[in-house]
């Protein structure tokens, strides 16, 4: 009140005009500054400019005055950039905490039977024997070049095209179309190779959206998207919620709603980020759905990034349809569609770090090619993969065997969960199942979910990914990856889940 | 009266700034005043809008100014890739146009979908003679037998002098290295997810190699190493971690043309040139550094660090111990970072001693936090195709952020296994370093002698795969235009690709970087022949 009175008197006097214009202006400016600063560690927040020397810029003046103070031989601690500070902070998402814990104390049947069983990492270890055999037989020839003893060191030691050698692109195109059942053919010249699918997604985000623009992404989504999309590019993710009643299938209505709402807030939407097969749910987008999404994107004039990294890891009977296939049949304006692929899942070689951007847009390809300077694949690795991917007999056998083994594991794992009265969403792909444990949580909320997650990790010693880490709107869902374990481990996992659940029920009963 | 009013205006504003909390209270009051005043409502809303518009307009114009200034500083008309923030600005009209179009016909719009504003600058900006030359030489490469009229590549700092040694080692050991021993195969070591910032054993090997290259004067702690897919992403990550968009780095010119890409493209960080001159043998002077710092500050740019290359690229000289100390003092005084790019530490060919920035740092000096070293295996091990870069820092925060960002740029596991074996083979590494140095020295001597015969002098240098040649006597006009004319003649008539000084933002025209390590000894006379042809026509024309 003390403040109001004097100000009122000033304002009601003849100065009203000046104050009436100056003060709202200043306030508006403050509001903008506030919004900008609070927009999730926005890295490109207003660059300091001398014209802003007015006292309005509270934050900036403070830092500059500090550097003035220090400019005379002072030993101040040197600061890192604001955007790096937020990245440097330890991860607080349960997804990363769990991964870390499981890698620090990994379960081993003999060496460490009390260790944490890793069900949080979608990595396929079921077919290492095949890869091992192939590498043993072919490594030397594949890496060192032709088998007539003529080593071609120039092909691996020297600078290579940063977006991947043409040989690997050719082999990759063949492999992709093989994986997708031969329904599509891929053009090597539309391909850009990166050091993993993660930089592929980041590069695309960088190319398709400016700072502060947004992508629509159906939830639940892969927890890594928050990092890939937002960390360095400053692009936002707008969740489009999918629900268990629809078996977590995307609906155009939800898409439209999210689009309109975001536009009302003044954020510009530049695209949709899909994963098909979905991670973490494991369901597929139907052909009709893909057509509908394309129509939607065309109507709104936005891009589509289709992450098809699990395209070959299908264990159900449903047919996988690539966005590329739909484009082929329809002849839509292809410029807006970009496909992400990689060898980390379908060929189970995440250590090799190979990702693919496949785009129909010349500008995006041109920019992405230049950006691969920051993320290219090592030449020896490319050499090995060229041979491996062109070995059709091996690839055929590998694909068949993986499919069989993944399916077998899926059946066993889901059956095991069912015995514990835990149901999974219908799924046909991926290296995981999406389990509904909402009946086991003490309160139907994120808190209850995280309590159960904590019990599973610390009492049951199994690491799974809670739905909240995937931004699932319904609590109680968990992603369990089952390809990092062997068949004999399944009973152990089930026992441990039971143990953890018991301890929560005891806890909630006693409290 | 008005004065009194103004002085009063100021006080509530400063108070607001300090308090910040009870803004809601204050919002009500001035607005109330406006509403109650005579005619205040209309003017009170129109004037803020106008003022805000003017402010924005002013800011925009001011930023354009700095842009122009920047371009004139660089004394180059070549469209070097602009920083993304400027790219944004120039694209703004385009974006708004798209927007309004989208609004006017939201249904059945079939217009092409646009890419982001920041990459349209990247797509266009590759016309620097550096990249043009590299591309041309790659499309039509010289080969003694199959393409004797092709372009000889002297523009790429790549070392092929000792590849035979590396080849030999790989032929003998590659299989073993990746698979360990034949019995116990460690497929899960290469196939599965690995730490994204590099395997610990590989970090140990790299740290050992670095200290061996630097002649054991320094020891590197493996836990302070972050590995990336090449030195390029290492520099980008550091640039991202040390500066925010719109901040700046001081970089002595002439500098490696790739910095414009590595430092600016995605991070939005600016480069402030610190010109070095031939009169000082292109050595960095603190006066120039100080002047550049003050100028940047006057322009409102916040300087966050200095980016050095030592041995320098493209000149090839080394930074002396004294200068390094002075630089550290300067950085301390201004409270800024130092990024020292020591990619060529092992590729010295003179008698001068190379001193690493790491050597100067006291173990308990907390100034260590401001020093970050970039290294890689592309030059000293001549394996650019393997894509291995190193960030070495004493700053935990920087390391923590860089480790996470390495997710976007990690080294393939088979490559790491291969290199771990290679680098731990102490005998091989020692032989490689020694022989490589001998060969480098001999090539340098021959190449410089060849140029001397043509009347072209080089700056005395002790490191790197190149020499920095003064051809200002051959250019028609003492300007960037004259320099690029000569460059064009060298590329199209003599068919040799070199990097012109302007691509390196050299302030004096007529300097060129010649990389001689992609050649064999018998190529030197051919190169000299070709240069002579051009230099004679130049002399005739003068």
JSON list of C-alpha atoms in Angstrom, two decimals, chain B residues 331-447:
[
{"chain": "B", "resi": 331, "resn": "UNK", "atom": "CA", "xyz": [42.54, -14.19, -19.98]},
{"chain": "B", "resi": 332, "resn": "UNK", "atom": "CA", "xyz": [42.70, -13.87, -16.21]},
{"chain": "B", "resi": 333, "resn": "UNK", "atom": "CA", "xyz": [42.43, -10.13, -16.34]},
{"chain": "B", "resi": 334, "resn": "UNK", "atom": "CA", "xyz": [39.40, -10.24, -18.61]},
{"chain": "B", "resi": 335, "resn": "UNK", "atom": "CA", "xyz": [38.03, -13.36, -16.96]},
{"chain": "B", "resi": 336, "resn": "UNK", "atom": "CA", "xyz": [37.62, -15.25, -20.21]},
{"chain": "B", "resi": 337, "resn": "UNK", "atom": "CA", "xyz": [38.36, -18.75, -21.49]},
{"chain": "B", "resi": 338, "resn": "UNK", "atom": "CA", "xyz": [41.21, -19.98, -23.64]},
{"chain": "B", "resi": 339, "resn": "UNK", "atom": "CA", "xyz": [40.67, -22.74, -26.18]},
{"chain": "B", "resi": 340, "resn": "UNK", "atom": "CA", "xyz": [44.01, -23.97, -27.42]},
{"chain": "B", "resi": 341, "resn": "UNK", "atom": "CA", "xyz": [43.81, -26.04, -30.57]},
{"chain": "B", "resi": 342, "resn": "UNK", "atom": "CA", "xyz": [46.92, -28.22, -30.49]},
{"chain": "B", "resi": 343, "resn": "UNK", "atom": "CA", "xyz": [45.89, -30.56, -33.25]},
{"chain": "B", "resi": 344, "resn": "UNK", "atom": "CA", "xyz": [49.32, -30.32, -34.89]},
{"chain": "B", "resi": 345, "resn": "UNK", "atom": "CA", "xyz": [51.40, -30.61, -31.72]},
{"chain": "B", "resi": 346, "resn": "UNK", "atom": "CA", "xyz": [53.26, -33.63, -33.01]},
{"chain": "B", "resi": 347, "resn": "UNK", "atom": "CA", "xyz": [53.70, -32.36, -36.56]},
{"chain": "B", "resi": 348, "resn": "UNK", "atom": "CA", "xyz": [56.54, -29.95, -35.94]},
{"chain": "B", "resi": 349, "resn": "UNK", "atom": "CA", "xyz": [59.49, -29.86, -38.29]},
{"chain": "B", "resi": 350, "resn": "UNK", "atom": "CA", "xyz": [61.69, -27.04, -37.06]},
{"chain": "B", "resi": 351, "resn": "UNK", "atom": "CA", "xyz": [64.08, -26.84, -34.16]},
{"chain": "B", "resi": 352, "resn": "UNK", "atom": "CA", "xyz": [61.81, -24.65, -32.14]},
{"chain": "B", "resi": 353, "resn": "UNK", "atom": "CA", "xyz": [60.26, -26.24, -29.08]},
{"chain": "B", "resi": 354, "resn": "UNK", "atom": "CA", "xyz": [56.50, -26.74, -28.96]},
{"chain": "B", "resi": 355, "resn": "UNK", "atom": "CA", "xyz": [54.96, -25.71, -25.64]},
{"chain": "B", "resi": 356, "resn": "UNK", "atom": "CA", "xyz": [51.50, -26.91, -24.80]},
{"chain": "B", "resi": 357, "resn": "UNK", "atom": "CA", "xyz": [49.13, -24.68, -22.89]},
{"chain": "B", "resi": 358, "resn": "UNK", "atom": "CA", "xyz": [48.70, -27.64, -20.53]},
{"chain": "B", "resi": 359, "resn": "UNK", "atom": "CA", "xyz": [52.33, -27.41, -19.56]},
{"chain": "B", "resi": 360, "resn": "UNK", "atom": "CA", "xyz": [51.90, -23.98, -18.03]},
{"chain": "B", "resi": 361, "resn": "UNK", "atom": "CA", "xyz": [49.09, -24.88, -15.73]},
{"chain": "B", "resi": 362, "resn": "UNK", "atom": "CA", "xyz": [49.92, -25.35, -12.11]},
{"chain": "B", "resi": 363, "resn": "UNK", "atom": "CA", "xyz": [48.13, -28.29, -10.53]},
{"chain": "B", "resi": 364, "resn": "UNK", "atom": "CA", "xyz": [46.60, -26.11, -7.84]},
{"chain": "B", "resi": 365, "resn": "UNK", "atom": "CA", "xyz": [46.09, -23.00, -9.86]},
{"chain": "B", "resi": 366, "resn": "UNK", "atom": "CA", "xyz": [42.40, -22.52, -10.27]},
{"chain": "B", "resi": 367, "resn": "UNK", "atom": "CA", "xyz": [42.97, -20.66, -13.47]},
{"chain": "B", "resi": 368, "resn": "UNK", "atom": "CA", "xyz": [43.14, -24.09, -15.02]},
{"chain": "B", "resi": 369, "resn": "UNK", "atom": "CA", "xyz": [39.39, -23.94, -15.25]},
{"chain": "B", "resi": 370, "resn": "UNK", "atom": "CA", "xyz": [39.62, -21.43, -18.07]},
{"chain": "B", "resi": 371, "resn": "UNK", "atom": "CA", "xyz": [41.88, -23.50, -20.32]},
{"chain": "B", "resi": 372, "resn": "UNK", "atom": "CA", "xyz": [40.56, -26.10, -22.72]},
{"chain": "B", "resi": 373, "resn": "UNK", "atom": "CA", "xyz": [42.69, -28.04, -25.16]},
{"chain": "B", "resi": 374, "resn": "UNK", "atom": "CA", "xyz": [41.54, -29.48, -28.47]},
{"chain": "B", "resi": 375, "resn": "UNK", "atom": "CA", "xyz": [43.40, -32.38, -29.98]},
{"chain": "B", "resi": 376, "resn": "UNK", "atom": "CA", "xyz": [42.75, -35.15, -32.47]},
{"chain": "B", "resi": 377, "resn": "UNK", "atom": "CA", "xyz": [44.25, -38.04, -34.35]},
{"chain": "B", "resi": 378, "resn": "UNK", "atom": "CA", "xyz": [43.62, -36.62, -37.83]},
{"chain": "B", "resi": 379, "resn": "UNK", "atom": "CA", "xyz": [46.95, -34.86, -38.17]},
{"chain": "B", "resi": 380, "resn": "UNK", "atom": "CA", "xyz": [49.60, -36.35, -35.91]},
{"chain": "B", "resi": 381, "resn": "UNK", "atom": "CA", "xyz": [48.51, -39.92, -36.55]},
{"chain": "B", "resi": 382, "resn": "UNK", "atom": "CA", "xyz": [47.42, -39.03, -40.12]},
{"chain": "B", "resi": 383, "resn": "UNK", "atom": "CA", "xyz": [44.07, -40.75, -39.68]},
{"chain": "B", "resi": 384, "resn": "UNK", "atom": "CA", "xyz": [41.43, -38.14, -40.53]},
{"chain": "B", "resi": 385, "resn": "UNK", "atom": "CA", "xyz": [39.16, -40.87, -41.88]},
{"chain": "B", "resi": 386, "resn": "UNK", "atom": "CA", "xyz": [38.91, -42.38, -38.40]},
{"chain": "B", "resi": 387, "resn": "UNK", "atom": "CA", "xyz": [37.26, -39.24, -37.01]},
{"chain": "B", "resi": 388, "resn": "UNK", "atom": "CA", "xyz": [38.71, -38.92, -33.54]},
{"chain": "B", "resi": 389, "resn": "UNK", "atom": "CA", "xyz": [38.86, -35.62, -31.69]},
{"chain": "B", "resi": 390, "resn": "UNK", "atom": "CA", "xyz": [39.71, -34.78, -28.10]},
{"chain": "B", "resi": 391, "resn": "UNK", "atom": "CA", "xyz": [38.50, -32.19, -25.63]},
{"chain": "B", "resi": 392, "resn": "UNK", "atom": "CA", "xyz": [40.85, -31.88, -22.67]},
{"chain": "B", "resi": 393, "resn": "UNK", "atom": "CA", "xyz": [39.64, -29.59, -19.92]},
{"chain": "B", "resi": 394, "resn": "UNK", "atom": "CA", "xyz": [40.11, -28.96, -16.22]},
{"chain": "B", "resi": 395, "resn": "UNK", "atom": "CA", "xyz": [36.65, -27.52, -15.87]},
{"chain": "B", "resi": 396, "resn": "UNK", "atom": "CA", "xyz": [34.22, -30.09, -14.46]},
{"chain": "B", "resi": 397, "resn": "UNK", "atom": "CA", "xyz": [31.18, -28.24, -15.68]},
{"chain": "B", "resi": 398, "resn": "UNK", "atom": "CA", "xyz": [32.51, -28.10, -19.21]},
{"chain": "B", "resi": 399, "resn": "UNK", "atom": "CA", "xyz": [33.43, -31.77, -19.04]},
{"chain": "B", "resi": 400, "resn": "UNK", "atom": "CA", "xyz": [29.98, -32.72, -17.76]},
{"chain": "B", "resi": 401, "resn": "UNK", "atom": "CA", "xyz": [28.22, -30.82, -20.53]},
{"chain": "B", "resi": 402, "resn": "UNK", "atom": "CA", "xyz": [30.65, -32.04, -23.20]},
{"chain": "B", "resi": 403, "resn": "UNK", "atom": "CA", "xyz": [30.18, -35.64, -22.11]},
{"chain": "B", "resi": 404, "resn": "UNK", "atom": "CA", "xyz": [26.47, -35.34, -22.68]},
{"chain": "B", "resi": 405, "resn": "UNK", "atom": "CA", "xyz": [26.89, -33.57, -25.98]},
{"chain": "B", "resi": 406, "resn": "UNK", "atom": "CA", "xyz": [29.24, -36.32, -27.13]},
{"chain": "B", "resi": 407, "resn": "UNK", "atom": "CA", "xyz": [26.01, -38.32, -27.58]},
{"chain": "B", "resi": 408, "resn": "UNK", "atom": "CA", "xyz": [25.69, -36.43, -30.86]},
{"chain": "B", "resi": 409, "resn": "UNK", "atom": "CA", "xyz": [29.17, -37.14, -32.04]},
{"chain": "B", "resi": 410, "resn": "UNK", "atom": "CA", "xyz": [30.70, -40.31, -30.73]},
{"chain": "B", "resi": 411, "resn": "UNK", "atom": "CA", "xyz": [33.42, -42.48, -32.12]},
{"chain": "B", "resi": 412, "resn": "UNK", "atom": "CA", "xyz": [32.51, -45.88, -33.44]},
{"chain": "B", "resi": 413, "resn": "UNK", "atom": "CA", "xyz": [33.46, -48.70, -31.06]},
{"chain": "B", "resi": 414, "resn": "UNK", "atom": "CA", "xyz": [35.45, -50.84, -33.53]},
{"chain": "B", "resi": 415, "resn": "UNK", "atom": "CA", "xyz": [37.53, -47.76, -34.34]},
{"chain": "B", "resi": 416, "resn": "UNK", "atom": "CA", "xyz": [38.15, -47.16, -30.65]},
{"chain": "B", "resi": 417, "resn": "UNK", "atom": "CA", "xyz": [39.32, -50.73, -30.14]},
{"chain": "B", "resi": 418, "resn": "UNK", "atom": "CA", "xyz": [41.55, -50.54, -33.17]},
{"chain": "B", "resi": 419, "resn": "UNK", "atom": "CA", "xyz": [43.14, -47.29, -32.06]},
{"chain": "B", "resi": 420, "resn": "UNK", "atom": "CA", "xyz": [43.53, -48.39, -28.45]},
{"chain": "B", "resi": 421, "resn": "UNK", "atom": "CA", "xyz": [45.80, -51.17, -29.66]},
{"chain": "B", "resi": 422, "resn": "UNK", "atom": "CA", "xyz": [47.62, -48.92, -32.05]},
{"chain": "B", "resi": 423, "resn": "UNK", "atom": "CA", "xyz": [48.34, -46.22, -29.51]},
{"chain": "B", "resi": 424, "resn": "UNK", "atom": "CA", "xyz": [49.41, -48.63, -26.80]},
{"chain": "B", "resi": 425, "resn": "UNK", "atom": "CA", "xyz": [51.97, -50.13, -29.17]},
{"chain": "B", "resi": 426, "resn": "UNK", "atom": "CA", "xyz": [54.71, -47.88, -27.81]},
{"chain": "B", "resi": 427, "resn": "UNK", "atom": "CA", "xyz": [57.33, -48.99, -30.26]},
{"chain": "B", "resi": 428, "resn": "UNK", "atom": "CA", "xyz": [55.16, -48.34, -33.24]},
{"chain": "B", "resi": 429, "resn": "UNK", "atom": "CA", "xyz": [54.08, -44.93, -31.96]},
{"chain": "B", "resi": 430, "resn": "UNK", "atom": "CA", "xyz": [57.65, -43.84, -31.31]},
{"chain": "B", "resi": 431, "resn": "UNK", "atom": "CA", "xyz": [58.79, -44.95, -34.75]},
{"chain": "B", "resi": 432, "resn": "UNK", "atom": "CA", "xyz": [55.86, -43.25, -36.38]},
{"chain": "B", "resi": 433, "resn": "UNK", "atom": "CA", "xyz": [56.50, -39.95, -34.61]},
{"chain": "B", "resi": 434, "resn": "UNK", "atom": "CA", "xyz": [60.22, -39.97, -35.38]},
{"chain": "B", "resi": 435, "resn": "UNK", "atom": "CA", "xyz": [59.98, -41.02, -39.02]},
{"chain": "B", "resi": 436, "resn": "UNK", "atom": "CA", "xyz": [57.04, -38.74, -39.67]},
{"chain": "B", "resi": 437, "resn": "UNK", "atom": "CA", "xyz": [58.99, -35.79, -38.31]},
{"chain": "B", "resi": 438, "resn": "UNK", "atom": "CA", "xyz": [61.99, -36.58, -40.49]},
{"chain": "B", "resi": 439, "resn": "UNK", "atom": "CA", "xyz": [59.89, -36.89, -43.61]},
{"chain": "B", "resi": 440, "resn": "UNK", "atom": "CA", "xyz": [57.97, -33.75, -42.80]},
{"chain": "B", "resi": 441, "resn": "UNK", "atom": "CA", "xyz": [61.18, -31.82, -42.30]},
{"chain": "B", "resi": 442, "resn": "UNK", "atom": "CA", "xyz": [62.61, -33.02, -45.60]},
{"chain": "B", "resi": 443, "resn": "UNK", "atom": "CA", "xyz": [59.44, -32.23, -47.56]},
{"chain": "B", "resi": 444, "resn": "UNK", "atom": "CA", "xyz": [59.23, -28.81, -45.99]},
{"chain": "B", "resi": 445, "resn": "UNK", "atom": "CA", "xyz": [62.83, -28.01, -46.87]},
{"chain": "B", "resi": 446, "resn": "UNK", "atom": "CA", "xyz": [62.41, -29.15, -50.46]},
{"chain": "B", "resi": 447, "resn": "UNK", "atom": "CA", "xyz": [59.12, -27.42, -51.00]}
]
